[in-house]
């Protein structure tokens, strides 16, 4: 093999590797929009959850008219991560609601352990198409919940279903998964001491 052929092959290899790196870089930027599209297409809940202030502002801006002729069944579900020694359940499992009317429901939580534990509730709505039409005005999921050992509490959820909810959706399931939050501050302070 002569020297010019070897140089040409090396240049081609460098060129192909450069294209590969550029392609990987572009793919990295495309991941977020692709993930959002995948979540939307499959009905997977993404991390895009509106805050309490957003919901209150949207609700107050155009107080929706109550649709008394339509009923939607709301089912409430709750689950607790295995490493969290809490009991957690909706006080009411099902409600028939009129779109546009504000409702209040409570979820009961009990810390079965003898020590203080902090948790965070993660909401999920099914079918996913109803997500934008279920407006949580006040929700325990907006903040972390801390319970002392053997403490019980009822946590409020104030919500309204938008009258714009598509007619084919007549049942919505609102699920909450309760996760234990580790005390990261204490861990960081302990590491600094050592």
Coordinates of N, CA and C in Angstrom, one line a residue, residues 76-79 88-93 105-109:
X76 N -60.1 8.3 42.4 CA -58.9 8.6 43.1 C -58.2 7.4 43.5
X77 N -56.9 7.4 43.3 CA -56.1 6.2 43.6 C -54.8 6.7 44.3
X78 N -54.3 5.8 45.2 CA -53.1 6.2 45.9 C -52.2 5.0 46.1
X79 N -50.9 5.2 46.0 CA -49.9 4.1 46.2 C -48.7 4.7 47.0
X88 N -51.6 5.5 53.0 CA -52.0 6.7 52.2 C -53.2 6.2 51.3
X89 N -54.3 6.9 51.5 CA -55.5 6.5 50.7 C -56.4 7.7 50.5
X90 N -57.2 7.8 49.4 CA -58.2 8.8 49.3 C -59.3 8.5 50.3
X91 N -59.9 9.6 50.9 CA -61.0 9.4 51.8 C -62.2 9.0 51.0
X92 N -62.4 9.5 49.8 CA -63.4 9.2 48.8 C -62.8 8.6 47.6
X93 N -63.2 7.5 47.1 CA -62.6 6.8 46.0 C -63.2 7.3 44.6
X105 N -61.6 17.3 48.0 CA -61.5 15.9 48.4 C -60.3 15.8 49.3
X106 N -60.3 14.8 50.3 CA -59.1 14.7 51.1 C -58.5 13.3 50.9
X107 N -57.2 13.3 51.2 CA -56.4 12.0 51.2 C -55.9 11.9 52.6
X108 N -56.0 10.7 53.2 CA -55.5 10.4 54.5 C -54.2 9.8 54.5
X109 N -53.3 10.3 55.4 CA -51.9 9.7 55.5 C -51.6 9.4 56.9

